[in-house]
PDB file of C-alpha atoms in Angstrom:
ATOM      1  CA  MET E   1      23.578  31.874  28.510  1.00 43.00           C
ATOM      2  CA  THR E   2      20.358  32.117  26.483  1.00 46.00           C
ATOM      3  CA  ILE E   3      19.766  33.951  23.178  1.00 42.00           C
ATOM      4  CA  ASP E   4      18.573  37.082  24.994  1.00 52.00           C
ATOM      5  CA  GLY E   5      21.662  37.053  27.211  1.00 51.00           C
ATOM      6  CA  SER E   6      19.863  36.055  30.422  1.00 51.00           C
ATOM      7  CA  ASP E   7      21.710  34.013  33.017  1.00 54.00           C
ATOM      8  CA  LEU E   8      20.047  30.591  32.958  1.00 54.00           C
ATOM      9  CA  VAL E   9      22.382  29.223  35.616  1.00 74.00           C
ATOM     10  CA  GLY E  10      21.486  32.063  38.002  1.00 84.00           C
ATOM     11  CA  THR E  11      17.787  31.770  37.198  1.00 89.00           C
ATOM     12  CA  ASP E  12      17.787  28.030  37.904  1.00 92.00           C
ATOM     13  CA  ARG E  13      19.800  28.555  41.090  1.00 93.00           C
ATOM     14  CA  ASN E  14      17.360  31.217  42.298  1.00 96.00           C
ATOM     15  CA  ARG E  15      14.384  28.942  41.595  1.00 96.00           C
ATOM     16  CA  GLU E  16      16.026  26.162  43.624  1.00 94.00           C
ATOM     17  CA  THR E  17      16.739  28.581  46.491  1.00 96.00           C
ATOM     18  CA  ILE E  18      13.053  29.528  46.628  1.00 97.00           C
ATOM     19  CA  LEU E  19      11.965  25.878  46.608  1.00 97.00           C
ATOM     20  CA  ARG E  20      14.429  25.099  49.449  1.00 96.00           C
ATOM     21  CA  PHE E  21      13.181  28.164  51.349  1.00 98.00           C
ATOM     22  CA  PHE E  22       9.510  27.142  51.221  1.00 97.00           C
ATOM     23  CA  ASP E  23      10.372  23.529  52.028  1.00 97.00           C
ATOM     24  CA  ALA E  24      12.320  24.702  55.097  1.00 97.00           C
ATOM     25  CA  LEU E  25       9.411  26.939  56.162  1.00 96.00           C
ATOM     26  CA  SER E  26       7.027  24.008  55.829  1.00 96.00           C
ATOM     27  CA  ARG E  27       9.320  21.817  57.964  1.00 97.00           C
ATOM     28  CA  HIS E  28       9.882  24.664  60.454  1.00 96.00           C
ATOM     29  CA  ASP E  29      13.644  24.216  59.956  1.00 98.00           C
ATOM     30  CA  TRP E  30      14.793  27.675  61.030  1.00 97.00           C
ATOM     31  CA  ASP E  31      18.485  27.103  60.275  1.00 97.00           C
ATOM     32  CA  ALA E  32      17.642  26.058  56.706  1.00 97.00           C
ATOM     33  CA  VAL E  33      15.301  29.060  56.355  1.00 98.00           C
ATOM     34  CA  ALA E  34      18.053  31.423  57.536  1.00 98.00           C
ATOM     35  CA  ASP E  35      20.563  29.781  55.183  1.00 97.00           C
ATOM     36  CA  CYS E  36      18.418  30.818  52.184  1.00 98.00           C
ATOM     37  CA  LEU E  37      18.396  34.497  53.224  1.00 98.00           C
ATOM     38  CA  SER E  38      21.018  37.195  52.681  1.00 97.00           C
ATOM     39  CA  ASP E  39      22.378  39.166  55.625  1.00 94.00           C
ATOM     40  CA  ASP E  40      20.427  42.249  54.504  1.00 95.00           C
ATOM     41  CA  PHE E  41      17.174  40.393  53.774  1.00 98.00           C
ATOM     42  CA  VAL E  42      13.959  42.482  53.747  1.00 96.00           C
ATOM     43  CA  PHE E  43      10.433  41.038  54.048  1.00 95.00           C
ATOM     44  CA  TYR E  44       7.488  43.112  52.853  1.00 92.00           C
ATOM     45  CA  PRO E  45       4.364  41.445  54.253  1.00 81.00           C
ATOM     46  CA  ASN E  46       0.872  41.696  52.813  1.00 74.00           C
ATOM     47  CA  PRO E  47       0.031  45.432  52.616  1.00 71.00           C
ATOM     48  CA  ASP E  48      -2.724  45.178  55.266  1.00 66.00           C
ATOM     49  CA  GLU E  49      -0.475  43.233  57.632  1.00 65.00           C
ATOM     50  CA  ARG E  50       2.392  44.075  59.931  1.00 68.00           C
ATOM     51  CA  GLU E  51       5.348  46.294  59.147  1.00 82.00           C
ATOM     52  CA  THR E  52       8.366  45.538  56.976  1.00 90.00           C
ATOM     53  CA  LEU E  53      10.902  43.204  58.590  1.00 91.00           C
ATOM     54  CA  ARG E  54      14.603  43.870  58.105  1.00 95.00           C
ATOM     55  CA  GLY E  55      17.207  41.186  58.629  1.00 95.00           C
ATOM     56  CA  ARG E  56      17.331  37.423  58.572  1.00 96.00           C
ATOM     57  CA  ASP E  57      16.907  37.067  62.348  1.00 96.00           C
ATOM     58  CA  ALA E  58      13.819  39.312  62.465  1.00 94.00           C
ATOM     59  CA  PHE E  59      12.166  37.245  59.735  1.00 94.00           C
ATOM     60  CA  VAL E  60      12.956  33.894  61.368  1.00 96.00           C
ATOM     61  CA  GLU E  61      11.655  35.168  64.711  1.00 95.00           C
ATOM     62  CA  SER E  62       8.416  36.336  63.078  1.00 92.00           C
ATOM     63  CA  GLN E  63       7.918  32.909  61.517  1.00 94.00           C
ATOM     64  CA  ARG E  64       8.460  31.222  64.882  1.00 94.00           C
ATOM     65  CA  GLY E  65       5.562  33.381  66.115  1.00 91.00           C
ATOM     66  CA  VAL E  66       3.378  32.212  63.236  1.00 93.00           C
ATOM     67  CA  ILE E  67       4.122  28.588  64.162  1.00 94.00           C
ATOM     68  CA  GLU E  68       3.114  29.221  67.782  1.00 95.00           C
ATOM     69  CA  GLY E  69      -0.378  30.027  66.503  1.00 95.00           C
ATOM     70  CA  LEU E  70      -0.469  27.485  63.667  1.00 97.00           C
ATOM     71  CA  PRO E  71       1.887  24.675  64.762  1.00 97.00           C
ATOM     72  CA  ASP E  72       0.987  22.346  61.881  1.00 97.00           C
ATOM     73  CA  LEU E  73       1.423  25.036  59.221  1.00 97.00           C
ATOM     74  CA  THR E  74       2.561  23.765  55.823  1.00 97.00           C
ATOM     75  CA  VAL E  75       3.544  25.595  52.656  1.00 97.00           C
ATOM     76  CA  GLU E  76       2.756  23.956  49.324  1.00 97.00           C
ATOM     77  CA  VAL E  77       4.339  25.444  46.215  1.00 98.00           C
ATOM     78  CA  LEU E  78       1.755  25.381  43.417  1.00 98.00           C
ATOM     79  CA  ASP E  79       3.648  27.322  40.724  1.00 98.00           C
ATOM     80  CA  VAL E  80       7.087  28.884  40.339  1.00 98.00           C
ATOM     81  CA  VAL E  81       8.304  31.191  37.583  1.00 97.00           C
ATOM     82  CA  ALA E  82      11.868  32.515  37.605  1.00 96.00           C
ATOM     83  CA  GLU E  83      13.469  35.157  35.421  1.00 94.00           C
ATOM     84  CA  GLY E  84      16.911  36.478  36.267  1.00 92.00           C
ATOM     85  CA  ASP E  85      17.010  37.540  39.910  1.00 95.00           C
ATOM     86  CA  VAL E  86      13.201  37.472  40.408  1.00 97.00           C
ATOM     87  CA  VAL E  87      11.145  34.416  41.361  1.00 98.00           C
ATOM     88  CA  ALA E  88       7.330  34.467  41.486  1.00 98.00           C
ATOM     89  CA  SER E  89       5.495  31.709  43.360  1.00 98.00           C
ATOM     90  CA  ARG E  90       1.901  30.750  44.004  1.00 99.00           C
ATOM     91  CA  LEU E  91       1.579  29.044  47.377  1.00 98.00           C
ATOM     92  CA  ARG E  92      -1.062  27.268  49.398  1.00 98.00           C
ATOM     93  CA  VAL E  93      -0.524  27.707  53.128  1.00 98.00           C
ATOM     94  CA  SER E  94      -2.605  25.672  55.551  1.00 98.00           C
ATOM     95  CA  GLY E  95      -2.708  24.855  59.237  1.00 97.00           C
ATOM     96  CA  THR E  96      -4.834  24.704  62.357  1.00 98.00           C
ATOM     97  CA  HIS E  97      -5.274  27.759  64.583  1.00 97.00           C
ATOM     98  CA  GLN E  98      -4.168  26.125  67.861  1.00 97.00           C
ATOM     99  CA  GLY E  99      -2.537  29.065  69.627  1.00 95.00           C
ATOM    100  CA  GLU E 100      -2.672  32.845  69.697  1.00 93.00           C
ATOM    101  CA  PHE E 101      -1.992  34.292  66.261  1.00 91.00           C
ATOM    102  CA  MET E 102      -1.961  37.999  65.401  1.00 87.00           C
ATOM    103  CA  GLY E 103      -3.523  38.661  68.804  1.00 89.00           C
ATOM    104  CA  ILE E 104      -6.409  36.272  68.078  1.00 92.00           C
ATOM    105  CA  PRO E 105      -6.948  33.453  70.611  1.00 94.00           C
ATOM    106  CA  ALA E 106      -6.895  29.868  69.330  1.00 95.00           C
ATOM    107  CA  SER E 107     -10.106  28.922  67.531  1.00 96.00           C
ATOM    108  CA  GLY E 108      -9.271  25.373  66.453  1.00 96.00           C
ATOM    109  CA  ASN E 109     -10.242  26.407  62.912  1.00 97.00           C
ATOM    110  CA  HIS E 110      -8.475  25.053  59.848  1.00 98.00           C
ATOM    111  CA  VAL E 111      -6.938  27.857  57.798  1.00 97.00           C
ATOM    112  CA  GLU E 112      -6.088  27.611  54.102  1.00 98.00           C
ATOM    113  CA  LEU E 113      -4.871  30.511  52.036  1.00 96.00           C
ATOM    114  CA  GLU E 114      -3.335  31.094  48.627  1.00 98.00           C
ATOM    115  CA  ILE E 115      -0.426  33.524  48.562  1.00 97.00           C
ATOM    116  CA  ALA E 116       1.267  35.263  45.638  1.00 98.00           C
ATOM    117  CA  ASN E 117       4.931  35.581  46.555  1.00 97.00           C
ATOM    118  CA  PHE E 118       7.657  37.539  44.797  1.00 98.00           C
ATOM    119  CA  SER E 119      11.311  37.166  45.760  1.00 98.00           C
ATOM    120  CA  ARG E 120      14.550  38.664  44.542  1.00 98.00           C
ATOM    121  CA  CYS E 121      17.883  36.877  44.894  1.00 97.00           C
ATOM    122  CA  ASP E 122      21.427  38.218  44.920  1.00 96.00           C
ATOM    123  CA  GLU E 123      24.377  36.999  42.840  1.00 93.00           C
ATOM    124  CA  ASP E 124      25.066  34.273  45.435  1.00 92.00           C
ATOM    125  CA  GLY E 125      21.536  32.877  45.161  1.00 94.00           C
ATOM    126  CA  LYS E 126      20.453  34.212  48.564  1.00 97.00           C
ATOM    127  CA  ILE E 127      17.032  35.828  48.955  1.00 98.00           C
ATOM    128  CA  VAL E 128      17.411  39.577  49.519  1.00 98.00           C
ATOM    129  CA  GLU E 129      13.773  40.619  49.225  1.00 97.00           C
ATOM    130  CA  ASP E 130      10.468  38.811  49.701  1.00 97.00           C
ATOM    131  CA  ARG E 131       6.890  40.079  49.224  1.00 95.00           C
ATOM    132  CA  ASP E 132       3.606  38.324  50.025  1.00 94.00           C
ATOM    133  CA  TYR E 133       0.115  39.170  48.758  1.00 94.00           C
ATOM    134  CA  PHE E 134      -3.025  37.419  50.010  1.00 93.00           C
ATOM    135  CA  ASP E 135      -6.641  37.991  51.042  1.00 93.00           C
ATOM    136  CA  GLY E 136      -6.284  39.267  54.616  1.00 90.00           C
ATOM    137  CA  LEU E 137     -10.060  39.402  55.147  1.00 90.00           C
ATOM    138  CA  ALA E 138     -10.410  35.725  54.213  1.00 94.00           C
ATOM    139  CA  LEU E 139      -7.656  34.886  56.711  1.00 94.00           C
ATOM    140  CA  MET E 140      -9.389  36.809  59.511  1.00 93.00           C
ATOM    141  CA  GLN E 141     -12.706  35.082  58.754  1.00 94.00           C
ATOM    142  CA  GLN E 142     -11.042  31.658  58.823  1.00 96.00           C
ATOM    143  CA  LEU E 143      -9.465  32.521  62.172  1.00 95.00           C
ATOM    144  CA  GLY E 144     -12.972  33.175  63.515  1.00 93.00           C
ATOM    145  CA  VAL E 145     -12.923  36.966  63.696  1.00 93.00           C
ATOM    146  CA  ASP E 146     -16.502  38.267  63.801  1.00 85.00           C
ATOM    147  CA  PHE E 147     -16.889  41.500  61.868  1.00 80.00           C
ATOM    148  CA  GLY E 148     -20.602  41.854  62.696  1.00 72.00           C
TER     149      GLY E 148
END
């Protein structure tokens, strides 16, 4: 316990859960991804993206779809800050657009994107809520979408 009464053990545990989660995503290890998530997990994607996903299985299935379009996708954790049950991360996601992704046919383009991610963990150290924020227009341009 710290001077302000915060739970350092829980904070450290939550930080480690997030690091394991992003490592598992980067390795496309779906069992390890699912193991980091609570039963009632909710994913709030980038506001200009798809709808909210509810449940561990729905999230894992959505990520399998991402990998179909970007099979070499990796997630690099650049920064992590944890306080209590909340963990904030700055990520660099990169991969090659080799299959259909978000309805866009494969372009062969390399995609690299920074994401601000905010997660909340429960008392068992499982992720119950995850939010991503990134530049959706930059992603579309990298995928080869012509807005002209």
